[in-house]
Coordinates of C-alpha atoms and ligand atoms in Angstrom, one line a residue:
M258 CA 95.2 168.7 121.0
V259 CA 98.0 169.7 123.4
V260 CA 101.6 168.3 123.6
E261 CA 103.3 169.6 126.6
D262 CA 107.0 169.3 127.6
V263 CA 107.3 166.0 125.8
S264 CA 110.8 164.5 126.0
K265 CA 112.2 161.3 124.7
S266 CA 115.6 159.7 124.7
F267 CA 116.8 156.5 123.1
G268 CA 119.7 155.5 125.4
D269 CA 121.8 158.6 125.9
F270 CA 120.4 160.2 122.8
K271 CA 117.8 162.9 123.4
V272 CA 115.4 162.8 120.4
L273 CA 112.8 165.2 121.7
N274 CA 113.6 168.0 124.1
E275 CA 110.6 169.4 126.0
V276 CA 108.4 169.8 122.9
S277 CA 105.2 171.8 123.4
L278 CA 102.5 172.4 120.8
G279 CA 98.9 173.4 120.8
I280 CA 97.1 172.0 117.8
K281 CA 93.6 173.4 117.1
K282 CA 90.6 171.3 116.2
G283 CA 90.3 170.9 112.5
E284 CA 93.7 172.3 111.8
F285 CA 96.0 171.2 109.0
F286 CA 99.2 171.2 111.1
S287 CA 102.6 170.2 109.8
L288 CA 105.8 169.1 111.5
L289 CA 108.6 170.2 109.3
G290 CA 112.3 169.5 109.9
P291 CA 115.4 167.7 108.5
S292 CA 115.9 164.0 108.7
G293 CA 116.4 162.7 112.2
C294 CA 115.0 165.7 114.0
G295 CA 112.4 163.7 115.8
K296 CA 109.2 164.2 113.7
T297 CA 108.3 160.5 113.5
T298 CA 109.1 159.9 117.1
L299 CA 106.7 162.8 118.1
L300 CA 104.0 161.4 115.8
R301 CA 104.4 157.9 117.3
I302 CA 104.0 159.3 120.8
I303 CA 100.8 161.1 119.7
A304 CA 99.5 157.9 118.1
G305 CA 100.5 155.8 121.1
F306 CA 103.1 153.6 119.5
E307 CA 105.8 155.1 121.8
S308 CA 105.7 156.6 125.3
P309 CA 107.5 159.8 126.2
D310 CA 110.0 159.8 129.1
Y311 CA 108.0 162.7 130.5
G312 CA 105.4 165.3 129.3
L313 CA 101.8 165.2 128.5
V314 CA 99.5 164.6 125.5
T315 CA 95.9 165.5 125.7
F316 CA 93.0 165.4 123.2
D317 CA 90.1 167.7 124.1
G318 CA 91.6 168.1 127.6
V319 CA 91.8 164.3 128.2
D320 CA 95.1 162.7 129.0
V321 CA 95.6 160.1 126.3
L322 CA 99.0 158.7 127.4
P323 CA 97.4 155.8 129.4
L324 CA 95.4 154.8 126.3
P325 CA 96.6 152.2 123.7
P326 CA 96.7 153.4 120.1
N327 CA 93.3 151.9 119.1
R328 CA 91.6 153.9 121.9
R329 CA 93.0 157.3 120.9
Q330 CA 91.0 157.9 117.8
A331 CA 94.2 159.0 116.1
N332 CA 94.9 157.0 112.9
T333 CA 98.2 157.0 111.0
V334 CA 99.0 156.9 107.3
F335 CA 102.5 155.7 106.7
Q336 CA 104.9 156.4 103.9
N337 CA 104.9 152.7 102.8
Y338 CA 101.1 152.5 102.8
A339 CA 101.1 149.2 104.9
L340 CA 98.1 147.8 102.9
F341 CA 97.2 144.1 103.2
P342 CA 98.3 142.6 99.9
H343 CA 95.9 139.7 99.9
L344 CA 92.8 141.9 100.5
T345 CA 91.0 143.9 97.8
V346 CA 90.8 147.7 97.9
S347 CA 87.4 147.6 99.5
E348 CA 88.4 144.9 102.0
N349 CA 91.4 147.0 103.0
V350 CA 89.2 150.0 103.5
A351 CA 86.6 147.9 105.4
F352 CA 89.2 146.4 107.7
P353 CA 89.0 148.8 110.6
L354 CA 85.2 148.4 110.7
R355 CA 85.4 144.6 110.4
I356 CA 87.6 144.2 113.4
K357 CA 85.3 146.4 115.4
R358 CA 82.5 144.0 114.3
H359 CA 80.3 146.5 112.6
P360 CA 77.4 144.8 110.8
K361 CA 78.1 144.0 107.1
A362 CA 75.1 146.0 105.9
E363 CA 76.5 149.1 107.6
I364 CA 80.1 148.5 106.3
A365 CA 79.3 148.4 102.5
P366 CA 77.8 151.9 102.1
K367 CA 80.5 153.4 104.3
V368 CA 83.3 151.8 102.2
N369 CA 81.7 153.2 99.1
E370 CA 81.4 156.6 100.7
Y371 CA 85.2 156.7 101.6
L372 CA 86.2 155.2 98.2
K373 CA 84.4 158.1 96.7
L374 CA 86.1 160.6 98.9
V375 CA 89.5 159.4 97.7
Q376 CA 88.2 158.9 94.1
L377 CA 88.7 155.2 93.9
E378 CA 85.2 154.0 93.2
G379 CA 86.2 152.2 90.1
H380 CA 89.0 150.2 91.8
A381 CA 87.1 148.5 94.6
H382 CA 87.9 145.0 93.5
K383 CA 91.6 145.4 92.7
K384 CA 94.4 144.1 94.9
P385 CA 97.1 146.5 96.0
N386 CA 99.6 145.2 93.5
Q387 CA 97.3 146.3 90.7
L388 CA 97.4 149.9 91.9
S389 CA 99.7 152.8 91.2
G390 CA 101.6 154.4 94.2
G391 CA 99.2 157.3 94.4
Q392 CA 96.2 155.0 94.3
K393 CA 97.7 152.8 97.1
Q394 CA 98.2 155.9 99.2
R395 CA 94.5 156.8 98.7
V396 CA 93.5 153.4 99.9
A397 CA 95.6 153.9 103.0
I398 CA 94.0 157.3 103.6
A399 CA 90.4 155.9 103.1
R400 CA 91.3 153.1 105.6
A401 CA 92.6 155.6 108.1
L402 CA 89.5 157.7 107.9
I403 CA 86.7 155.2 107.8
N404 CA 86.3 154.8 111.5
E405 CA 86.1 158.6 111.8
P406 CA 89.2 159.4 114.0
R407 CA 89.5 162.8 115.7
V408 CA 93.0 163.1 114.3
L409 CA 94.7 161.9 111.1
L410 CA 98.4 161.5 111.5
L411 CA 100.4 161.5 108.2
D412 CA 104.0 160.5 108.2
E413 CA 105.6 161.6 104.9
P414 CA 102.7 160.0 103.1
L415 CA 103.7 161.2 99.7
S416 CA 107.5 160.7 99.8
A417 CA 107.3 157.5 97.7
L418 CA 105.6 159.3 94.8
D419 CA 107.2 161.2 92.0
A420 CA 107.2 165.0 92.1
K421 CA 104.2 165.6 89.8
L422 CA 102.0 163.0 91.5
R423 CA 103.1 164.3 94.9
Q424 CA 101.8 167.8 93.9
H425 CA 98.5 166.3 92.8
M426 CA 98.0 164.1 95.9
L427 CA 98.8 167.1 98.1
I428 CA 95.9 169.1 96.5
E429 CA 93.7 166.1 97.0
L430 CA 94.7 165.7 100.6
D431 CA 93.9 169.3 101.2
Q432 CA 90.5 168.8 99.6
I433 CA 89.8 165.8 101.8
H434 CA 90.8 167.8 104.8
D435 CA 88.4 170.6 103.8
K436 CA 85.6 168.0 103.3
I437 CA 85.9 166.1 106.5
G438 CA 87.2 168.9 108.7
I439 CA 89.2 166.8 111.2
T440 CA 92.6 167.6 112.5
F441 CA 95.5 166.6 110.2
I442 CA 99.1 166.3 111.6
Y443 CA 101.3 166.1 108.6
V444 CA 105.0 165.2 108.9
T445 CA 107.3 166.3 106.1
H446 CA 110.9 167.4 105.5
D447 CA 109.8 169.2 102.3
Q448 CA 109.3 172.9 103.0
Q449 CA 107.3 173.5 99.8
E450 CA 104.8 170.8 100.8
A451 CA 104.4 172.2 104.2
L452 CA 104.1 175.8 103.0
S453 CA 101.5 175.0 100.4
V454 CA 98.9 173.1 102.5
S455 CA 99.4 173.9 106.2
D456 CA 97.3 176.2 108.4
R457 CA 100.3 176.2 110.7
I458 CA 103.7 174.7 110.7
A459 CA 106.1 173.7 113.5
V460 CA 109.7 173.8 112.4
M461 CA 111.8 171.3 114.3
N462 CA 115.5 170.7 114.5
Q463 CA 117.4 168.3 116.7
G464 CA 114.4 167.5 118.9
N465 CA 113.5 171.2 119.5
V466 CA 110.5 173.2 118.1
L467 CA 112.1 176.4 116.8
Q468 CA 109.0 178.2 115.6
V469 CA 105.3 177.6 115.2
G470 CA 103.4 179.8 112.8
T471 CA 101.4 180.2 109.6
P472 CA 103.3 179.5 106.4
H473 CA 103.5 183.3 105.8
E474 CA 104.9 183.9 109.3
I475 CA 107.5 181.2 109.0
Y476 CA 108.6 182.4 105.6
E477 CA 108.5 186.1 106.1
S478 CA 109.5 186.3 109.8
P479 CA 111.8 183.3 110.6
A480 CA 112.5 183.1 114.3
T481 CA 116.1 181.8 113.9
D482 CA 118.7 181.6 111.3
F483 CA 118.1 177.8 111.0
V484 CA 114.4 178.5 110.1
A485 CA 115.4 181.1 107.6
R486 CA 117.9 178.8 106.0
F487 CA 115.6 175.8 106.0
I488 CA 112.6 177.5 104.5
G489 CA 113.2 178.7 100.9
E490 CA 116.3 180.3 99.6
I491 CA 118.0 183.0 101.5
N492 CA 121.0 185.4 101.6
L493 CA 122.4 185.4 105.1
F494 CA 125.1 187.6 106.6
E495 CA 126.7 188.2 110.0
A496 CA 126.4 191.9 110.8
T497 CA 127.2 194.5 113.5
V498 CA 124.6 197.1 114.4
A499 CA 126.0 200.5 113.6
R500 CA 123.1 202.7 114.6
V501 CA 119.4 202.5 115.6
D502 CA 116.6 205.1 115.2
K503 CA 113.1 204.7 116.4
L504 CA 110.6 205.3 113.6
D505 CA 107.8 207.8 114.2
Q506 CA 105.6 205.5 112.3
P507 CA 106.1 202.1 110.7
L508 CA 107.4 202.0 107.2
L509 CA 104.3 200.2 106.1
P510 CA 101.7 201.5 108.5
A511 CA 98.9 199.6 106.6
I512 CA 100.3 196.1 107.5
T513 CA 102.1 196.8 110.7
P514 CA 100.0 196.4 113.9
S515 CA 99.5 199.9 115.4
D516 CA 100.9 199.0 118.8
T517 CA 104.3 197.9 117.5
T518 CA 107.4 200.1 117.7
E519 CA 109.6 199.9 114.7
Y520 CA 113.2 200.8 114.5
M521 CA 115.4 201.6 111.5
A522 CA 118.8 199.9 112.1
E523 CA 122.0 200.4 110.1
L524 CA 124.1 197.3 109.9
D525 CA 127.8 196.9 108.9
I526 CA 128.3 193.8 106.9
P527 CA 131.9 193.1 105.8
E528 CA 130.7 191.5 102.5
L529 CA 128.2 194.2 101.6
G530 CA 129.0 197.5 103.4
R531 CA 126.4 199.4 105.3
I532 CA 122.7 198.5 104.9
K533 CA 119.4 199.6 106.4
V534 CA 116.9 197.3 107.9
T535 CA 113.7 197.8 109.9
T536 CA 113.1 195.7 112.9
V537 CA 110.7 195.4 115.8
D538 CA 113.4 193.8 118.0
E539 CA 115.3 196.1 120.2
V540 CA 118.9 196.1 119.1
E541 CA 121.8 198.2 120.2
P542 CA 124.9 199.6 118.4
G543 CA 127.8 197.2 118.7
Q544 CA 125.6 194.1 118.8
K545 CA 126.3 191.2 116.5
V546 CA 123.3 190.0 114.5
V547 CA 122.4 187.8 111.6
F548 CA 120.8 189.6 108.6
T549 CA 118.8 187.9 105.9
I550 CA 117.3 189.0 102.6
R551 CA 115.3 186.6 100.4
P552 CA 116.5 186.5 96.7
E553 CA 113.1 187.4 95.3
K554 CA 112.9 190.6 97.4
I555 CA 115.9 192.1 95.6
V556 CA 115.2 194.1 92.5
I557 CA 117.8 193.7 89.7
S558 CA 118.2 196.1 86.8
K559 CA 120.7 197.3 84.3
E560 CA 119.5 200.9 84.7
K561 CA 120.3 202.8 87.8
P562 CA 117.1 203.0 89.8
V563 CA 115.8 206.5 90.4
T564 CA 114.2 207.0 93.8
K565 CA 114.3 209.4 96.7
R566 CA 113.1 206.9 99.2
A567 CA 115.5 206.7 102.2
D568 CA 114.6 203.1 103.0
I569 CA 116.1 201.7 99.8
N570 CA 119.5 199.8 99.9
F571 CA 121.5 200.1 96.7
F572 CA 124.3 198.0 95.4
Q573 CA 126.2 197.7 92.2
G574 CA 127.5 194.4 91.1
T575 CA 128.4 192.0 88.3
V576 CA 126.5 189.0 87.1
D577 CA 128.6 186.0 88.0
E578 CA 126.1 183.4 87.0
P579 CA 122.6 183.6 85.6
I580 CA 120.5 180.4 85.9
Y581 CA 117.4 180.6 83.6
S582 CA 114.5 178.3 84.4
G583 CA 111.6 179.5 82.3
F584 CA 109.4 181.2 84.8
Q585 CA 112.3 182.9 86.6
T586 CA 116.0 183.6 86.4
K587 CA 118.3 183.2 89.4
F588 CA 121.4 185.4 89.4
Y589 CA 124.5 185.1 91.5
I590 CA 125.8 188.7 91.8
K591 CA 129.3 189.8 92.8
I592 CA 128.9 193.0 94.8
A593 CA 131.2 195.7 93.7
Q594 CA 131.8 197.5 97.0
A595 CA 132.1 194.3 99.1
A596 CA 135.2 193.3 101.0
P597 CA 136.4 189.8 100.1
D598 CA 135.4 187.0 102.5
K599 CA 138.2 186.7 105.0
N600 CA 138.3 182.9 104.7
T601 CA 138.1 182.4 101.0
D602 CA 139.5 185.7 99.8
Q603 CA 136.6 185.7 97.3
K604 CA 133.9 188.3 97.0
V605 CA 130.6 187.1 98.3
L606 CA 127.9 186.3 95.8
I607 CA 124.4 187.4 96.5
R608 CA 121.4 185.5 95.1
V609 CA 118.7 187.3 93.3
I610 CA 115.6 185.8 91.8
K611 CA 113.7 187.6 89.1
Q612 CA 110.3 186.3 88.1
H613 CA 109.3 186.7 84.4
A614 CA 105.9 188.2 84.4
N615 CA 105.9 189.4 80.8
Y616 CA 107.6 188.6 77.6
S617 CA 109.4 191.9 77.7
D618 CA 110.4 191.5 81.3
E619 CA 114.0 192.3 81.8
G620 CA 115.7 189.1 83.0
P621 CA 116.8 186.9 80.1
D622 CA 118.4 190.1 78.8
I623 CA 120.7 190.3 81.8
V624 CA 123.6 188.1 81.0
W625 CA 126.9 186.9 82.4
K626 CA 129.3 189.7 83.3
D627 CA 126.7 192.4 83.0
E628 CA 127.0 195.4 85.4
V629 CA 123.8 195.6 87.3
Y630 CA 122.1 197.5 90.1
L631 CA 120.5 195.7 93.1
S632 CA 118.1 197.4 95.4
W633 CA 115.8 196.4 98.2
S634 CA 113.7 198.1 100.8
A635 CA 114.8 198.2 104.5
N636 CA 111.5 196.5 105.1
D637 CA 112.3 193.4 103.1
G638 CA 115.4 192.5 105.0
Y639 CA 115.2 190.8 108.3
I640 CA 117.3 190.5 111.5
V641 CA 116.9 186.8 112.5
G642 CA 119.4 186.3 115.3
V643 CA 120.9 188.5 117.9
K644 CA 124.3 186.9 118.7
E645 CA 125.1 188.6 122.1
Ligands
ATP243 N1 113.6 153.0 118.4 C1 114.7 153.8 118.3 N2 115.8 153.4 118.9 C2 116.9 154.2 118.8 N3 117.0 155.4 118.2 C3 115.9 155.8 117.5 C4 114.7 155.0 117.5 N4 113.7 155.7 116.8 C5 114.3 156.8 116.4 N5 115.6 156.9 116.8 C6 116.5 158.0 116.5 O1 115.9 159.2 116.9 C7 116.2 160.2 116.0 C8 114.9 160.8 115.5 O2 114.2 159.9 114.7 P1 112.9 160.2 113.9 O3 112.5 158.9 113.2 O4 111.9 160.7 114.9 O5 113.3 161.3 112.9 P2 112.5 162.0 111.7 O6 112.5 163.5 112.0 O7 111.2 161.3 111.5 O8 113.5 161.7 110.5 P3 113.1 161.3 109.0 O9 112.8 162.6 108.3 O10 114.4 160.8 108.4 O11 112.0 160.4 109.0 C9 117.1 159.6 114.9 O12 118.4 159.9 115.2 C10 116.9 158.1 115.1 O13 118.0 157.4 114.7
MG244 MG1 110.4 160.2 110.0

């Protein structure tokens, strides 16, 4: 499916700004972005409930914009289920086939098949008000799938469920997708949800698509500082490029495509001092950039790390706040050599996450006010934005 240059305004307010996406057949594709960024509007345009001001939507090369929703073979699952309260579970699921006047003898086995797919065989005769939230959502999914659409559109389908059930339903949704193999377009503002099930994700903000990529690409190589901030936790600093050297070979030759040129840049960051970072973007001394490092990429220890590697950045600091949460501890560290922030006159805190792999793992042993060493490889930091 292709969405090309789709724009939409409500009055003076531009909700979608020349959005273009190519979604592959059978893909689990997510639209991820904060509230109000235009996700639902884009989904409604694809479904046919809304028309764009300009732009194109094609399925298998065919322009679908002139078609009404029921002729597009794209069915939607909504957040609020939208079940018919007076119909039973099986009557709800049968509904799309009934209005298409399929023969009864054909409908019954099909309904059973789809109730089985969503694991509701035992609930066929219940009314929606006798079901849990997760079960209602499964009815809605079965009903959206029974007339075999080409695309299933899901608009925050799990947001009414509690966190545990949401996790569970997400796995089920993924399994259903694997079984039936049609395209899923999944709208969410929850980055964890999007990262865990999507083949690819489009990150949106204010009507623009900022990046399209696999969960790994979006997380590890965010295209903009908005994407970096929106996905996962991040330390983010404004920096000035101090020097740039071309590397004879990439720092990690095994995972870097052989035709890419990698540079080792040194950045001056007022809150940190000088740091090293590898980059494939061409940057020049004097340029202002945004530098990021994920908290889990930073190694924290009470002992001074011993290494001769030139790519390691070292800092000394004090634990300002440790937050223990069982499987990990998050530390806020005050960097010793840092200049205070010019606005707050406070030294900047850098976030570090330490996973607890073993009982003996250092982590709970590092406590408030401890002097610690932080280190990370130049390869783990990332330049996300060139300012000028
Ligand atoms: N029919 C409408 N008339 C006027 N403004 C609208 C209409 N539909 C949506 N909007 C506005 O367009 C913007 C995008 O709305 P949309 O529902 O697409 O956002 P969203 O990304 O789905 O947000 P959420 O995560 O909160 O569901 C919002 O500012 C909203 O107020
Ligand atoms: Mg929405």
